[in-house]
JSON list of C-alpha atoms and ligand atoms in Angstrom, two decimals:
[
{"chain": "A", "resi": 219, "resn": "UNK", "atom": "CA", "xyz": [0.00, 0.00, 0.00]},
{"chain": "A", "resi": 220, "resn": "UNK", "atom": "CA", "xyz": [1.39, 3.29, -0.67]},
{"chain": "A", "resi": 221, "resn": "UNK", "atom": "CA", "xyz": [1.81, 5.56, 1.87]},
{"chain": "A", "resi": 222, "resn": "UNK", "atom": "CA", "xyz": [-0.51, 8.13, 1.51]},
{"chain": "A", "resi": 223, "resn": "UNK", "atom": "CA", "xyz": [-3.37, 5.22, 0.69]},
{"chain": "A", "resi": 224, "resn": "UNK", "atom": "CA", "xyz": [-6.51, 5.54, 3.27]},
{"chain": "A", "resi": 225, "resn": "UNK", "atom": "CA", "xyz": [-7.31, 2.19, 4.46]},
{"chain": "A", "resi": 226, "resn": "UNK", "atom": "CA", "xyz": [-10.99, 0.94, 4.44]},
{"chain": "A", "resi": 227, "resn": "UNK", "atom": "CA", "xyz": [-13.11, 2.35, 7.15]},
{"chain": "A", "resi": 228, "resn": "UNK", "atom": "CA", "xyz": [-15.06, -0.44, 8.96]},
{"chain": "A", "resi": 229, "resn": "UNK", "atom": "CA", "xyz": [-17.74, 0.30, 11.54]},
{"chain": "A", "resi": 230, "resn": "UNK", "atom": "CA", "xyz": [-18.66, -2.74, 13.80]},
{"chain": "A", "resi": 231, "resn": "UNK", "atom": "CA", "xyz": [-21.68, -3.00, 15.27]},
{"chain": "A", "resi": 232, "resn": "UNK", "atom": "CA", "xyz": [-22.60, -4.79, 18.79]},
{"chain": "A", "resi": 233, "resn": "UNK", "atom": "CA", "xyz": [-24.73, -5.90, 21.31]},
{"chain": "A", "resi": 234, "resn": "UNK", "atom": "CA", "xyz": [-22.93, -7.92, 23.92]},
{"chain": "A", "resi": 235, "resn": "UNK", "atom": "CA", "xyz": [-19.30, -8.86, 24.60]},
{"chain": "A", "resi": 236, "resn": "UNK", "atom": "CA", "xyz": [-17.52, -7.99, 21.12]},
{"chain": "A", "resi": 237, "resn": "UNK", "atom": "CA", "xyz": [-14.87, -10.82, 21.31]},
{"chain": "A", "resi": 238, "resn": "UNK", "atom": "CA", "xyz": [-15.79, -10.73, 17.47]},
{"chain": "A", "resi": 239, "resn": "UNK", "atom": "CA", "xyz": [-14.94, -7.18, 17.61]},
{"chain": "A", "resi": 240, "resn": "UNK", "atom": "CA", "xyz": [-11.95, -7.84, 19.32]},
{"chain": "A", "resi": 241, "resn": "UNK", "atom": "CA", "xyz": [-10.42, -10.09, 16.98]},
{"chain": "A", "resi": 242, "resn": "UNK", "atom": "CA", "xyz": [-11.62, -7.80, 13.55]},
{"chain": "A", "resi": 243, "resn": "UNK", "atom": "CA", "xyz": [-9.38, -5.08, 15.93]},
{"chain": "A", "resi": 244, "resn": "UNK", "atom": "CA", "xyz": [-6.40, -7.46, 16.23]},
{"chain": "A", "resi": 245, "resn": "UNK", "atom": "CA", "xyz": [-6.24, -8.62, 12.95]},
{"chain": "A", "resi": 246, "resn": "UNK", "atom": "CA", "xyz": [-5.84, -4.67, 11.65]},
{"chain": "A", "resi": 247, "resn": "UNK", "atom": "CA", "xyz": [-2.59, -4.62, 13.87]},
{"chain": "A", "resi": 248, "resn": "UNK", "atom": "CA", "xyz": [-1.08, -7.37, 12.23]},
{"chain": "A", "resi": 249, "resn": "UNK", "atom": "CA", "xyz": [-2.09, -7.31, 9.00]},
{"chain": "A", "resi": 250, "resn": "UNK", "atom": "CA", "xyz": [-4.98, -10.15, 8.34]},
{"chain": "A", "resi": 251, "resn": "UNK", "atom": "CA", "xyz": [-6.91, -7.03, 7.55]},
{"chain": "A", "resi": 252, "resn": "UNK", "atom": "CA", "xyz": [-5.70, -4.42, 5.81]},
{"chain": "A", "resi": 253, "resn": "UNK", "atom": "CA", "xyz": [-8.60, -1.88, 7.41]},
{"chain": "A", "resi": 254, "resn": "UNK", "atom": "CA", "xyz": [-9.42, 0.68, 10.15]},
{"chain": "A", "resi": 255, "resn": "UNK", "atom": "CA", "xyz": [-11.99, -0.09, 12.63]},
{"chain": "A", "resi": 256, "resn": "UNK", "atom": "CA", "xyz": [-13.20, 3.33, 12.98]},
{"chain": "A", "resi": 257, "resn": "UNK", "atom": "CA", "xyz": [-16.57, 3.11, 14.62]},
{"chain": "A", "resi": 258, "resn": "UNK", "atom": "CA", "xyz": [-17.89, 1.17, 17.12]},
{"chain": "A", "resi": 259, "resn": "UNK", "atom": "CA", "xyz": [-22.20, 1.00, 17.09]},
{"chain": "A", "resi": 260, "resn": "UNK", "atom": "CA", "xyz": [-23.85, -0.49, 19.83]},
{"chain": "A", "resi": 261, "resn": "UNK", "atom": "CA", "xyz": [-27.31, -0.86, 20.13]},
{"chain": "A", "resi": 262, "resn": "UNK", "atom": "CA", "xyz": [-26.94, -1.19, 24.31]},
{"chain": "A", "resi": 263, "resn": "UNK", "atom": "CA", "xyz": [-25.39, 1.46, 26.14]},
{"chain": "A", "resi": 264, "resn": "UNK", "atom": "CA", "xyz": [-24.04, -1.35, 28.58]},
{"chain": "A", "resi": 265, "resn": "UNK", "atom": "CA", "xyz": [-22.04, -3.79, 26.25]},
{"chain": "A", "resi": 266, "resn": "UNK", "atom": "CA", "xyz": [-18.68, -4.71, 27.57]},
{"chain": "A", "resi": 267, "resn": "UNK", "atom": "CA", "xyz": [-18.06, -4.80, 23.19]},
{"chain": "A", "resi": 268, "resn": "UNK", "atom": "CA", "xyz": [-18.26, -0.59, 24.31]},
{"chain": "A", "resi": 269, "resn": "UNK", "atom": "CA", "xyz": [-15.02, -0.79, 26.89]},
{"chain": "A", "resi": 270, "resn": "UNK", "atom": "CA", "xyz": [-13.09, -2.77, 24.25]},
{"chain": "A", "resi": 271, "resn": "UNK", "atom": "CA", "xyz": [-13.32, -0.32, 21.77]},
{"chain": "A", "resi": 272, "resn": "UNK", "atom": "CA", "xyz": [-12.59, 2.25, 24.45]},
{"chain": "A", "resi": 273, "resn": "UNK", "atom": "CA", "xyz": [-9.45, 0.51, 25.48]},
{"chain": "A", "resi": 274, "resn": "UNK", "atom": "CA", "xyz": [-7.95, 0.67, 21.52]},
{"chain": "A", "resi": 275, "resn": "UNK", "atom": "CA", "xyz": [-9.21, 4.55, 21.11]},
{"chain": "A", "resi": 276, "resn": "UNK", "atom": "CA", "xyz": [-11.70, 3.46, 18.58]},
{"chain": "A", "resi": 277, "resn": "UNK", "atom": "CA", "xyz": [-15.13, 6.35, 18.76]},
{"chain": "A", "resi": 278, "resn": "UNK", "atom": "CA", "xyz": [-17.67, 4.44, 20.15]},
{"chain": "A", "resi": 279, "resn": "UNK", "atom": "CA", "xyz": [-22.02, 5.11, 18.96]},
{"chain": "A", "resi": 280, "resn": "UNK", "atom": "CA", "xyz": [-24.84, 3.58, 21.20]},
{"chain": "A", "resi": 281, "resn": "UNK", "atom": "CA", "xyz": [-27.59, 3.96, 18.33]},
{"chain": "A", "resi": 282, "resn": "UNK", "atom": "CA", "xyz": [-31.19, 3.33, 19.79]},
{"chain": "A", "resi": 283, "resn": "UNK", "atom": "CA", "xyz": [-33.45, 2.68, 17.04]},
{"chain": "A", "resi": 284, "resn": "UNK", "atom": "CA", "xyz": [-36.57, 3.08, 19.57]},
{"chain": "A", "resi": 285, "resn": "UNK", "atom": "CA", "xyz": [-35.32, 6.77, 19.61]},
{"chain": "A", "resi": 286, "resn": "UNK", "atom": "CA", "xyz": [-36.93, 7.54, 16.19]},
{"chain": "A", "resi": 287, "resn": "UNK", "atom": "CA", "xyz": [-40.72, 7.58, 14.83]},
{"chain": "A", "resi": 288, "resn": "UNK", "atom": "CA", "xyz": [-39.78, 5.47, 12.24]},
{"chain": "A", "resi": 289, "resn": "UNK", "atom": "CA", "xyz": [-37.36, 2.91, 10.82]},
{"chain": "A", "resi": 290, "resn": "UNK", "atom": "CA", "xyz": [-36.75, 5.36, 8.09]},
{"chain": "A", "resi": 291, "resn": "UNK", "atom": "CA", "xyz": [-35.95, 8.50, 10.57]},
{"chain": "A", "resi": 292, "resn": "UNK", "atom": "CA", "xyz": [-33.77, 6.01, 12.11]},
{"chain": "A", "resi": 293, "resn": "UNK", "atom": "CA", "xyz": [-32.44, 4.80, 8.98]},
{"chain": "A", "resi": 294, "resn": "UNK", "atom": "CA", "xyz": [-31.28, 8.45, 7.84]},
{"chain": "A", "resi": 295, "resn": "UNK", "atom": "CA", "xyz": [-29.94, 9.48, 11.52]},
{"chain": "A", "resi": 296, "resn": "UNK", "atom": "CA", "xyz": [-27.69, 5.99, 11.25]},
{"chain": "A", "resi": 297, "resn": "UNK", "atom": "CA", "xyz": [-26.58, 6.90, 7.72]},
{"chain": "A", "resi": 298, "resn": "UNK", "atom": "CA", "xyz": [-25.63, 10.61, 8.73]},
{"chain": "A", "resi": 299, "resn": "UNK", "atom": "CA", "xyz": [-23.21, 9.12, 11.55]},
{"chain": "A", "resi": 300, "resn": "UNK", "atom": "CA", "xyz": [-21.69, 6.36, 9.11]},
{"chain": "A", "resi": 301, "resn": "UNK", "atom": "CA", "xyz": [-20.85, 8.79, 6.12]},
{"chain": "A", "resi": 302, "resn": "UNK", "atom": "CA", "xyz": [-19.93, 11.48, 8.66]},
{"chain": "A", "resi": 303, "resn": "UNK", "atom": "CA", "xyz": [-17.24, 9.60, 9.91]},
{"chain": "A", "resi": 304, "resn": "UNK", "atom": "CA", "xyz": [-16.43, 7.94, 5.70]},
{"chain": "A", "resi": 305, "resn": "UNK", "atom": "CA", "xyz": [-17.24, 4.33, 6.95]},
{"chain": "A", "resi": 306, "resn": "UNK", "atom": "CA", "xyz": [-16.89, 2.09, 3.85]},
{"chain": "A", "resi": 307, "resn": "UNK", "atom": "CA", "xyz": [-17.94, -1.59, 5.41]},
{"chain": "A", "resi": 308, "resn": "UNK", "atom": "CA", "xyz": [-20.19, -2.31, 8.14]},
{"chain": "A", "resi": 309, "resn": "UNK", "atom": "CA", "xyz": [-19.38, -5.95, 10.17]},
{"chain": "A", "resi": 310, "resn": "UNK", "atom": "CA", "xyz": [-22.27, -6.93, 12.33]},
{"chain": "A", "resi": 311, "resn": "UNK", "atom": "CA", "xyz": [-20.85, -8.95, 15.45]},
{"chain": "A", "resi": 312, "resn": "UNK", "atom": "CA", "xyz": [-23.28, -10.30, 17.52]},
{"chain": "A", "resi": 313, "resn": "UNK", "atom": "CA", "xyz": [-25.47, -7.25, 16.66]},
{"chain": "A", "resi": 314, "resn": "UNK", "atom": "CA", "xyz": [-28.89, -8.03, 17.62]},
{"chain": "A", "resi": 315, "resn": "UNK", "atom": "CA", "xyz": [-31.11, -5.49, 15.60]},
{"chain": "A", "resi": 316, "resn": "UNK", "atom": "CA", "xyz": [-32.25, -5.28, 12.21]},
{"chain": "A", "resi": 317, "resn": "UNK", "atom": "CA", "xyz": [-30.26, -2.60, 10.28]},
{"chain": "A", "resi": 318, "resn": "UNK", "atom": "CA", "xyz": [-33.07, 0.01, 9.09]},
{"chain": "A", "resi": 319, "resn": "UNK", "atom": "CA", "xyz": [-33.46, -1.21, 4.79]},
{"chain": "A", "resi": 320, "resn": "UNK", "atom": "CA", "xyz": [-32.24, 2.45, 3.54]},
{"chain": "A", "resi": 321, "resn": "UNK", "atom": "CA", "xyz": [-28.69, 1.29, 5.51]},
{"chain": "A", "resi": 322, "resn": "UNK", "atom": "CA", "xyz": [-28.63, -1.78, 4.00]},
{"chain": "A", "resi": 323, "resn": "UNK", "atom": "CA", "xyz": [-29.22, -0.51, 0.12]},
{"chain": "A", "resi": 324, "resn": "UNK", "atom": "CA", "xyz": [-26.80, 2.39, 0.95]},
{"chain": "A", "resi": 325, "resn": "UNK", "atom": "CA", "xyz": [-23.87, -0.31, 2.18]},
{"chain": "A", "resi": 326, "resn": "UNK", "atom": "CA", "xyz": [-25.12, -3.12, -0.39]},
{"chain": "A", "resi": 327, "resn": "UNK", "atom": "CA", "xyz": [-22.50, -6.08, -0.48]},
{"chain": "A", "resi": 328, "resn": "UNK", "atom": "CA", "xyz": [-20.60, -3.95, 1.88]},
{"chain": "A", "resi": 329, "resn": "UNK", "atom": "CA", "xyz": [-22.66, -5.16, 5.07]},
{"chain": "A", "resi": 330, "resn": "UNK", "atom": "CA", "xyz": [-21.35, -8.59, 6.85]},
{"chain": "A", "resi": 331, "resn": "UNK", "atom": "CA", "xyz": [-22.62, -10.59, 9.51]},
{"chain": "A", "resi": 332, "resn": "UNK", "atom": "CA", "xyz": [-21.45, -13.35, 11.67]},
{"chain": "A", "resi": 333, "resn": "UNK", "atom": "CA", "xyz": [-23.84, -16.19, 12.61]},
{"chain": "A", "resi": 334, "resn": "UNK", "atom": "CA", "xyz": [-22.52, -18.69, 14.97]},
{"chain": "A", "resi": 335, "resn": "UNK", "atom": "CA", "xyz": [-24.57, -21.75, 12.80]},
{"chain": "A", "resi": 336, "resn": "UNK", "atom": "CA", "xyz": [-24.24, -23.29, 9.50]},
{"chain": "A", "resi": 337, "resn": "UNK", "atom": "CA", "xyz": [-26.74, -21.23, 7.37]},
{"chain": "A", "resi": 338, "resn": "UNK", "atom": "CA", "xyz": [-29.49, -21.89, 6.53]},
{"chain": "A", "resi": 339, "resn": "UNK", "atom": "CA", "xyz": [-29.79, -23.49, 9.40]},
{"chain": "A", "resi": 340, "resn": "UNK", "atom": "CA", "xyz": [-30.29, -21.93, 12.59]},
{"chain": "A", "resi": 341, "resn": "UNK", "atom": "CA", "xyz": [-30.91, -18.58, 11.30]},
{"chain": "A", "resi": 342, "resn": "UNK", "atom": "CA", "xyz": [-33.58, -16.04, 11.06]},
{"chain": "A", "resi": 343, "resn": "UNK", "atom": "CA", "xyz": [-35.06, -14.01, 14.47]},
{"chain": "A", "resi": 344, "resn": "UNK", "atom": "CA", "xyz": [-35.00, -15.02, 17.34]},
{"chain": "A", "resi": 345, "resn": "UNK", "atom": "CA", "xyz": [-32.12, -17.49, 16.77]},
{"chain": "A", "resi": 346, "resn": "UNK", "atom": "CA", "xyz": [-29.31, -15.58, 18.45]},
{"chain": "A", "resi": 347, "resn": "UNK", "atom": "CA", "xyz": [-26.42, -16.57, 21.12]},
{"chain": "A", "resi": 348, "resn": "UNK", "atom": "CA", "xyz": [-27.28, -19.92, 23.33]},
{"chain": "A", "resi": 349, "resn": "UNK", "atom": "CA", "xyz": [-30.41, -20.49, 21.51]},
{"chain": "A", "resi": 350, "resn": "UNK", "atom": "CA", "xyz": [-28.56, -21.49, 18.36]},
{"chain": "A", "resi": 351, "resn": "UNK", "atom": "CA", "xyz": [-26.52, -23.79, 19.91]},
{"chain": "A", "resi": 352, "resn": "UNK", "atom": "CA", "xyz": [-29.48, -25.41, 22.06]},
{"chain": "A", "resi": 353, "resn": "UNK", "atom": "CA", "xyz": [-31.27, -25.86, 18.62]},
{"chain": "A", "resi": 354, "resn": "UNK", "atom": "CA", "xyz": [-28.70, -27.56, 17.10]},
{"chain": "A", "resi": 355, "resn": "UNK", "atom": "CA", "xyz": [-28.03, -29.87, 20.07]},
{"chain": "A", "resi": 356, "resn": "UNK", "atom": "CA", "xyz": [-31.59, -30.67, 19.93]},
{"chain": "A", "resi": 357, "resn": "UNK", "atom": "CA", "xyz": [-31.65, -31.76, 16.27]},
{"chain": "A", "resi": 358, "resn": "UNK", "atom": "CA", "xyz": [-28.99, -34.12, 16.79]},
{"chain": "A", "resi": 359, "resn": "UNK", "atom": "CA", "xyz": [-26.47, -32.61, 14.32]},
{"chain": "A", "resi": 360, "resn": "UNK", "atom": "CA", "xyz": [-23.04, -34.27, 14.16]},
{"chain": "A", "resi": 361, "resn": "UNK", "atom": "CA", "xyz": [-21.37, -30.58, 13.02]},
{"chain": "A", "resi": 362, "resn": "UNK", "atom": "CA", "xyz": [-21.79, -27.18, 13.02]},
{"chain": "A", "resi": 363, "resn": "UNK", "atom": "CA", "xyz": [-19.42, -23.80, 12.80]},
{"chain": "A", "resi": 364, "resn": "UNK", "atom": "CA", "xyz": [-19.44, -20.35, 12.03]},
{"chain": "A", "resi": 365, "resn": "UNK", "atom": "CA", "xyz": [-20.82, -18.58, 8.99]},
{"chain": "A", "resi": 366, "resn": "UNK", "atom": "CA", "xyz": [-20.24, -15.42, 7.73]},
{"chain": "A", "resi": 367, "resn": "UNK", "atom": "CA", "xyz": [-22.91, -14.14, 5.28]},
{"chain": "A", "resi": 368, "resn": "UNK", "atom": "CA", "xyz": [-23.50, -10.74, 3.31]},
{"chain": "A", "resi": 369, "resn": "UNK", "atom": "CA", "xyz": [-26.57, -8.85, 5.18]},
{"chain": "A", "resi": 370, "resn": "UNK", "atom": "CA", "xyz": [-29.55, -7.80, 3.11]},
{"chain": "A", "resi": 371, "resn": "UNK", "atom": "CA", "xyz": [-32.79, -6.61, 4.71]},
{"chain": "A", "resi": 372, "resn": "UNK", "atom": "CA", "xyz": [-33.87, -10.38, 6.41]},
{"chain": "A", "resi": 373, "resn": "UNK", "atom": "CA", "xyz": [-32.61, -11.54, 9.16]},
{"chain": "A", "resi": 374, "resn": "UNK", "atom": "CA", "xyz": [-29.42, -14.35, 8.52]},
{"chain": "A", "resi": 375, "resn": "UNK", "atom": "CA", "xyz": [-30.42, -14.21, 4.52]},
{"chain": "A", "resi": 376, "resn": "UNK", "atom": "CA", "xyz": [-27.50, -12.84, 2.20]},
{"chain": "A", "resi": 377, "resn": "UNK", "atom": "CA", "xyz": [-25.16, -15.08, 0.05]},
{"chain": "A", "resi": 378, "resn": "UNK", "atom": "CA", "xyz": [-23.07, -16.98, 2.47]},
{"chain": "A", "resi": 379, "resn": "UNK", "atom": "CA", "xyz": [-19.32, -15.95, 1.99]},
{"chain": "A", "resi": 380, "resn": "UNK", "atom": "CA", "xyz": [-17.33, -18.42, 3.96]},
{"chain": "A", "resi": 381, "resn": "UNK", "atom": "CA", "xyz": [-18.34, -21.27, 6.89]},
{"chain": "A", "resi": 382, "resn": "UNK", "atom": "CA", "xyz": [-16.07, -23.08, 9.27]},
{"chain": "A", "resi": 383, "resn": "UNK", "atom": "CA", "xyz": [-17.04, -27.19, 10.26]},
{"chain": "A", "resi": 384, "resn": "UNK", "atom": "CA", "xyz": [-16.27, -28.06, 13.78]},
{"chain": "A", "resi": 385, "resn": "UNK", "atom": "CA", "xyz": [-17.52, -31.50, 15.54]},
{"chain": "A", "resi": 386, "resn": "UNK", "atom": "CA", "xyz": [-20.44, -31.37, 17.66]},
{"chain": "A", "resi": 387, "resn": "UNK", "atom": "CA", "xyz": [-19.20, -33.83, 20.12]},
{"chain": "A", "resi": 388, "resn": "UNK", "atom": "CA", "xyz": [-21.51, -36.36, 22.80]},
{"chain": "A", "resi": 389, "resn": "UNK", "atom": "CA", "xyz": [-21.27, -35.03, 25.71]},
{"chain": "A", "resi": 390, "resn": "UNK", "atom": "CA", "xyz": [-21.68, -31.08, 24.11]},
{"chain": "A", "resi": 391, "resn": "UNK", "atom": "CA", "xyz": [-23.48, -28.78, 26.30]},
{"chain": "A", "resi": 392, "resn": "UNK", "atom": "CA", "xyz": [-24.50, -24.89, 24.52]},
{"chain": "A", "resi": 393, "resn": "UNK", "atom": "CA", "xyz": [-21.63, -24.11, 26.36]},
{"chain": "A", "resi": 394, "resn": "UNK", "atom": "CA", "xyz": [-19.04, -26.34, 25.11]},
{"chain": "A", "resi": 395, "resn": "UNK", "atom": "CA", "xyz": [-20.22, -26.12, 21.52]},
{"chain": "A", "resi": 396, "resn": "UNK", "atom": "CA", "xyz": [-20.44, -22.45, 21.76]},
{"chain": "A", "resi": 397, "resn": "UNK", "atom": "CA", "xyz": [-16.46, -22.24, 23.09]},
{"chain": "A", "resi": 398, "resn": "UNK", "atom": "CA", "xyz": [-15.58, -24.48, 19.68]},
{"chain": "A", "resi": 399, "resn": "UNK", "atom": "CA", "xyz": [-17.80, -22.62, 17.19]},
{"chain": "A", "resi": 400, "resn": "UNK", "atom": "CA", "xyz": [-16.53, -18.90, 18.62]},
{"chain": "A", "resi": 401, "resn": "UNK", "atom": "CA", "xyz": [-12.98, -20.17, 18.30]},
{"chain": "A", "resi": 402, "resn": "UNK", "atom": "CA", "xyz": [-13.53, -20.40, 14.63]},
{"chain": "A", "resi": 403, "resn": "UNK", "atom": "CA", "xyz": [-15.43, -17.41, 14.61]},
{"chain": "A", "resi": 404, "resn": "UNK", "atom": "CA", "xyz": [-12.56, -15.05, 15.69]},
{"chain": "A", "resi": 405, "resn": "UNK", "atom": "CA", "xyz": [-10.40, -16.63, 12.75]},
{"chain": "A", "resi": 406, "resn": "UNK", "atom": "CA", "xyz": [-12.76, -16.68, 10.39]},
{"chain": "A", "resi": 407, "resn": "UNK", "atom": "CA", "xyz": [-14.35, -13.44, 10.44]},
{"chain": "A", "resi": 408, "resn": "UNK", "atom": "CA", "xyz": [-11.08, -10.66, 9.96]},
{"chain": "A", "resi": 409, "resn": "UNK", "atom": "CA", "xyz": [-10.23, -13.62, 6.85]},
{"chain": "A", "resi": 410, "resn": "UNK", "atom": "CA", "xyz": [-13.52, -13.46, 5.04]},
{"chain": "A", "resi": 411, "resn": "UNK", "atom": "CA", "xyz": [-13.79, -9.35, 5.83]},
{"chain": "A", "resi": 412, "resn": "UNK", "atom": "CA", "xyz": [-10.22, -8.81, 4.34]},
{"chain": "A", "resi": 413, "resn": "UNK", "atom": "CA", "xyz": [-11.41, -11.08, 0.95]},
{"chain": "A", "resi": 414, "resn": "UNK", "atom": "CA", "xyz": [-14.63, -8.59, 0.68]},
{"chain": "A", "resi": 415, "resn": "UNK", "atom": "CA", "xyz": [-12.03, -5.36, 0.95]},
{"chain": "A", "resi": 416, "resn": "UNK", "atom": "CA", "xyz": [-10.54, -6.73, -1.68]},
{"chain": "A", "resi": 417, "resn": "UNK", "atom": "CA", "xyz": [-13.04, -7.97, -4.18]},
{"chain": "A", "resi": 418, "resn": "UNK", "atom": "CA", "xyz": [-12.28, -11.52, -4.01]},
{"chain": "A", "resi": 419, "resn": "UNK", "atom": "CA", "xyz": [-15.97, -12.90, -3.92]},
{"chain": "A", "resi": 420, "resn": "UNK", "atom": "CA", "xyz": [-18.64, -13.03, -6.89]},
{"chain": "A", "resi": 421, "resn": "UNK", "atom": "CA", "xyz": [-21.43, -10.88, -5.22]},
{"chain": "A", "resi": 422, "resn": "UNK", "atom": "CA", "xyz": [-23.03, -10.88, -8.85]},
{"chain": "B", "resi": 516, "resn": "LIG", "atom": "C1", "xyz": [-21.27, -14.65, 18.15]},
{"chain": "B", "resi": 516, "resn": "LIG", "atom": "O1", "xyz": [-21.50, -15.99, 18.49]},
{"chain": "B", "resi": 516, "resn": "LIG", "atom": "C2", "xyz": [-21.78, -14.35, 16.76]},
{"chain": "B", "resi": 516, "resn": "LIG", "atom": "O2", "xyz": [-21.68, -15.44, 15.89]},
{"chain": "B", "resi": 516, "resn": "LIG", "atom": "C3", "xyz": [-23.22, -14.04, 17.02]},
{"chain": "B", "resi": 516, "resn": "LIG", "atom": "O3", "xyz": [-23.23, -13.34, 18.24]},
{"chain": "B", "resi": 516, "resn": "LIG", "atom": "C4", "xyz": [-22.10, -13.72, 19.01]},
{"chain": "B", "resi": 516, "resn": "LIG", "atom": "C5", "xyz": [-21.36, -12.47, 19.39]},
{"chain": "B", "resi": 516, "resn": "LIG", "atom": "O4", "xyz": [-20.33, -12.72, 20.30]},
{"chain": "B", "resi": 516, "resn": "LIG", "atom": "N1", "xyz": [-23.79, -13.30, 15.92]},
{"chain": "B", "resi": 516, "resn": "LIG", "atom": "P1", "xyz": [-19.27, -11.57, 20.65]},
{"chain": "B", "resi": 516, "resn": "LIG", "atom": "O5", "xyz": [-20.09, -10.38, 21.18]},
{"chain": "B", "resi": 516, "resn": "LIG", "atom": "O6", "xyz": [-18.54, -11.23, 19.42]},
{"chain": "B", "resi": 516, "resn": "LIG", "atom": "O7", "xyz": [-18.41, -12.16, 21.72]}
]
């Protein structure tokens, strides 16, 4: 990269712990991803995700859609932060709101998400964190893994860009299973965001 190159802005949006976020951060300091986090969006004001970003200097956004009459108000407001601060990507990590439609059309093919199942299974509302896991205990599966899918306006729907297979072993538990899957997660997520930077998938 030359030296006077900007690197692509991403803004990561949370709910919870960010250990997603954490390892999209980490992966900018040693060069998995060639990118700047440079926005943090949370939709709770009380995410630990929040104090991560914090800790590496990164401006932090607790965005509230209930604030606004409208998905559409809220829509524009969110847009007016993103392009105010030149954000080129958005990664969703363990964001648990809908983006507002007029974000997603704005960012198309420039919006991930990571989904701690095999789509197209397990997704969709309502399946989020331990759930997930639970359900696929449930169903007797023999594998499951991290997926990391381009957002469009449904929940867990875009093209699937990349998924990881681990074991789902006997004796699992959701918590044992989770600890596996989110392993995978924080390698495969800076991987498949650094192949979208750079145009290597067929979004056509
Ligand atoms: C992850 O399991 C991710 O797949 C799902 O939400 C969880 C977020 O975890 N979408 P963290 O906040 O990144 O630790």
């Amino acid at each position: 990269m030359k030296l006077n190159e900007r690197k692509p802005r991403i803004a990561v949006f949370i709910s919870g712990g960010g250990s997603n976020l954490q390892s999209i951060i980490d992966a900018t300091k040693c060069g998995i991803l060639s990118a700047q986090v440079a926005l943090v969006v949370s939709s709770k004001k009380k995410a630990y995700g929040l104090q991560r970003a914090a800790n590496e200097n990164i401006e932090t956004l607790v965005f509230k859609h209930k604030k606004y009459s409208s998905p559409e108000e809220a829509g524009e407001a969110l847009l007016k932060e993103l392009r105010a601060r030149e954000i080129d990507y958005i990664a969703l990590a363990g964001y648990l709101s809908l983006l507002p439609a007029s974000v997603v059309r704005a960012y198309c093919n420039r919006i991930a998400n990571i989904h701690n199942a095999l789509l197209p299974k397990y997704g969709g509302k309502g399946m989020y964190g331990h759930y997930v896991h639970e359900a696929v205990l449930a169903a007797g599966d023999t594998e499951s893994g991290p997926s990391v899918h381009i957002v469009d306006e449904i929940y867990d729907n875009g093209l699937v860009l990349a998924q990881t297979r681990v074991p789902v072993l006997p004796d699992d538990t959701p918590d044992t299973l989770a600890e596996r899957v989110l392993e995978q997660e924080h390698k495969l997520y800076p991987r498949v965001l650094q192949k979208l930077i750079k145009g290597e998938y067929d979004l056509d």
